[in-house]
CSV table of C-alpha atoms in Angstrom, one decimal:
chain,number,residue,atom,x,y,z
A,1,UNK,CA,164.9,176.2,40.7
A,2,UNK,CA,168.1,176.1,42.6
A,3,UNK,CA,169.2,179.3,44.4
A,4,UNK,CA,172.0,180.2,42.1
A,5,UNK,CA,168.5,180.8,39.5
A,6,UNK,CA,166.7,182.2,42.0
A,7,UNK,CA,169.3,185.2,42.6
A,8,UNK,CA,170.1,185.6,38.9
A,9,UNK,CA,166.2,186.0,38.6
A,10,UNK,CA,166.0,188.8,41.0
A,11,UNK,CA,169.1,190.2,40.2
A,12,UNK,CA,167.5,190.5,36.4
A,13,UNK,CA,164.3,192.0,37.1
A,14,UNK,CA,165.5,194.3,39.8
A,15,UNK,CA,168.1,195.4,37.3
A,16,UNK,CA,165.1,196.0,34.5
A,17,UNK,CA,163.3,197.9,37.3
A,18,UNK,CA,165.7,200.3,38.2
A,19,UNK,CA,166.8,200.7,34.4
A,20,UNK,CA,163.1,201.3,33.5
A,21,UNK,CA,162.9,203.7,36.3
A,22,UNK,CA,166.0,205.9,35.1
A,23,UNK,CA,164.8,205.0,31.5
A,24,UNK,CA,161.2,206.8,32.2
A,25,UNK,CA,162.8,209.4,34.4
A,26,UNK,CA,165.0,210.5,32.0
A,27,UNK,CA,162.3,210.8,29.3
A,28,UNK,CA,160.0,213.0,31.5
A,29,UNK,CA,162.9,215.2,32.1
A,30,UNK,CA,164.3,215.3,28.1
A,31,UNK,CA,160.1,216.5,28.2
A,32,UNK,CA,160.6,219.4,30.6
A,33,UNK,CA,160.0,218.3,33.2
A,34,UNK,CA,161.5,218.5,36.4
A,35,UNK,CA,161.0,215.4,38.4
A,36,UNK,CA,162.5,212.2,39.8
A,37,UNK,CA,161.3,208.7,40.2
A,38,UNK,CA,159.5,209.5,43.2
A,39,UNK,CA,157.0,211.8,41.9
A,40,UNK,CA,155.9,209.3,39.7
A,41,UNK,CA,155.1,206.7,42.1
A,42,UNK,CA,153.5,209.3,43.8
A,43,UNK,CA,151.5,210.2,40.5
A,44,UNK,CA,150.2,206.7,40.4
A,45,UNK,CA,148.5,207.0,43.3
A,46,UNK,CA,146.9,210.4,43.1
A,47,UNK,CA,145.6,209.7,39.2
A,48,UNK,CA,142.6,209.5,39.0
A,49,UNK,CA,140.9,210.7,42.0
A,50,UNK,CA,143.5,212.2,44.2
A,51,UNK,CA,144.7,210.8,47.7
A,52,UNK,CA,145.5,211.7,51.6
A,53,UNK,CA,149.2,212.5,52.3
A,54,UNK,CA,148.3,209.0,54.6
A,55,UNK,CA,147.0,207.5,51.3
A,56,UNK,CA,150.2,208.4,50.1
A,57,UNK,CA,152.6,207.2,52.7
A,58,UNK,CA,150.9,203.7,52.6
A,59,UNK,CA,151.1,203.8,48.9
A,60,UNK,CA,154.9,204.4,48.9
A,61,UNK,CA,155.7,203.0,52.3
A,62,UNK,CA,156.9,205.8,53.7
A,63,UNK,CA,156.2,207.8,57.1
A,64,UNK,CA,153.4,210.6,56.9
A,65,UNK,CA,155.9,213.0,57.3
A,66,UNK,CA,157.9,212.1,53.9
A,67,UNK,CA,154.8,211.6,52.2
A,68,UNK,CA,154.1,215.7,53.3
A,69,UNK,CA,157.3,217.2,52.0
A,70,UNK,CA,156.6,214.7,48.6
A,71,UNK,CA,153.5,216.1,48.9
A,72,UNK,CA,155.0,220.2,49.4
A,73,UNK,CA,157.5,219.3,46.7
A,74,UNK,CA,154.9,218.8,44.3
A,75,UNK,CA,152.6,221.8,45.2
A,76,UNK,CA,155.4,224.3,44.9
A,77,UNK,CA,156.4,222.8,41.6
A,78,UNK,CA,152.8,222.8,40.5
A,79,UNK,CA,152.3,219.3,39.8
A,80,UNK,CA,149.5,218.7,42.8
A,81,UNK,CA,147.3,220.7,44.8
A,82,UNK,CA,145.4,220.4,47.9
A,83,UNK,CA,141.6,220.6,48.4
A,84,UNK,CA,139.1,220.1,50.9
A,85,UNK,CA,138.5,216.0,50.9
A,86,UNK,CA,134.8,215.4,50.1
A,87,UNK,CA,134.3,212.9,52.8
A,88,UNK,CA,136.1,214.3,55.3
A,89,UNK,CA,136.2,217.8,57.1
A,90,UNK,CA,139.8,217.1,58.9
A,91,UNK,CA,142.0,215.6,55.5
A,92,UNK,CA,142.8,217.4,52.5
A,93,UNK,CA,143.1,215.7,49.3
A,94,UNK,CA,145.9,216.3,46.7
A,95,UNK,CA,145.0,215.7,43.2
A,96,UNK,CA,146.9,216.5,40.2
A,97,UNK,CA,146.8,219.5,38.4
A,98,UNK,CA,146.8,220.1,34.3
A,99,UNK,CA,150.9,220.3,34.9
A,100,UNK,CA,151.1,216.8,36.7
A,101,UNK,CA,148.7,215.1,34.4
A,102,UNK,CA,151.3,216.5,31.7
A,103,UNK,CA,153.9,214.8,33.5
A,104,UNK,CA,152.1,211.9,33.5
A,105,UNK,CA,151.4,212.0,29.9
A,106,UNK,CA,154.9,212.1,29.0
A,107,UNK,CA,155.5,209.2,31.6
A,108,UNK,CA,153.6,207.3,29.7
A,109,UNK,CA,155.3,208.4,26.5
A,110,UNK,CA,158.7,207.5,28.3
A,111,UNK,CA,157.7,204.6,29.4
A,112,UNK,CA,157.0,203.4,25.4
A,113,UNK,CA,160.2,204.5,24.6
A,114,UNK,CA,161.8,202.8,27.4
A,115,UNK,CA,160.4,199.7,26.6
A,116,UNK,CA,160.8,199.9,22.7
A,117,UNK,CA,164.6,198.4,23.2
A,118,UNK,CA,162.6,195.0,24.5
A,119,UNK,CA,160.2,194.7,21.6
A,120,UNK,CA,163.3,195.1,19.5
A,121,UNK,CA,165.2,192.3,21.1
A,122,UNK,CA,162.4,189.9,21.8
A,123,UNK,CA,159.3,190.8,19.5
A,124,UNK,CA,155.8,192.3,20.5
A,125,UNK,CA,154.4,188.7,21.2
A,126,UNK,CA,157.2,188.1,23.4
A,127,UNK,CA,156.9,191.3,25.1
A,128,UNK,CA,152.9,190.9,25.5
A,129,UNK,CA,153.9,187.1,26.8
A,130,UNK,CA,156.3,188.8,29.4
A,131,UNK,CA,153.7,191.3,30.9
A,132,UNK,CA,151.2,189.0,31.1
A,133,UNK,CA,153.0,186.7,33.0
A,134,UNK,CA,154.3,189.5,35.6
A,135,UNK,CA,150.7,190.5,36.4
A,136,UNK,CA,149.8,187.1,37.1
A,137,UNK,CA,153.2,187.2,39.6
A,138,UNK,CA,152.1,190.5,40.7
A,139,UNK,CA,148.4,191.4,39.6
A,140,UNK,CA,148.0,194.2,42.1
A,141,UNK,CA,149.7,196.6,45.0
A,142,UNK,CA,151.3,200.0,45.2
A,143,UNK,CA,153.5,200.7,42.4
A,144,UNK,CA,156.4,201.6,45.4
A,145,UNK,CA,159.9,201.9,44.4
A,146,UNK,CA,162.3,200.0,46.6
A,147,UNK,CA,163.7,202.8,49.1
């Protein structure tokens, strides 16, 4: 691959990222909801079991201290709440409520919508092919956006 492939490469799948992103965004929001990307990467960490606001600032790479006001955003819109952590008499975890697994819900329904314009243009196979082959380039990690 020469470097004039490698940066169109990046360029394309940072571009489908961030369209994705607004794509899904936008969907919750036509649902609404009032969010922005950053609650959803936030919403992939805390589903299922909840997290740490430290949990959460490693997740998203982000200081402790953004994490907290991500963390008091989503409280005072109802999304999260804090409880007592289980293991741990000093944390409090912060696990969705019914109103953030909504959210989520119509994530996910965002995100079929978002990606419909792909199946169209390539084909389900195609599609399936494509996914497949980004989990074996990325099979794991925080789902982070690119601050």
């Amino acid at each position: 691959m020469e470097n004039s492939e490698a940066i169109a490469l990046t360029a394309a799948l940072l571009t489908a990222a961030g369209d994705l992103t607004k794509r899904i965004n936008d969907g919750v929001v036509a649902r609404g909801f009032e969010a922005r990307p950053a609650y959803g990467f936030a919403f992939a960490r805390l589903a299922p079991h909840g997290a740490t606001a430290t949990d959460l600032a490693a997740h998203l790479g982000v200081t402790k201290q953004a994490a907290s006001q991500l963390v008091d955003e989503l409280v005072r819109k109802g999304y999260a709440e804090r409880r007592p952590h289980p293991g741990d008499a000093r944390a409090r975890l912060v696990v969705l409520t019914e109103s953030g697994w909504a959210c989520t819900r119509a994530a996910e329904e965002a995100a079929l919508e978002a990606v419909q314009p792909w199946v169209e243009l390539l084909g389900e196979s195609e599609v399936r092919v494509l996914c497949d082959r980004l989990r074996r380039i990325a099979p794991y990690g925080p789902l982070r956006p690119t601050w």
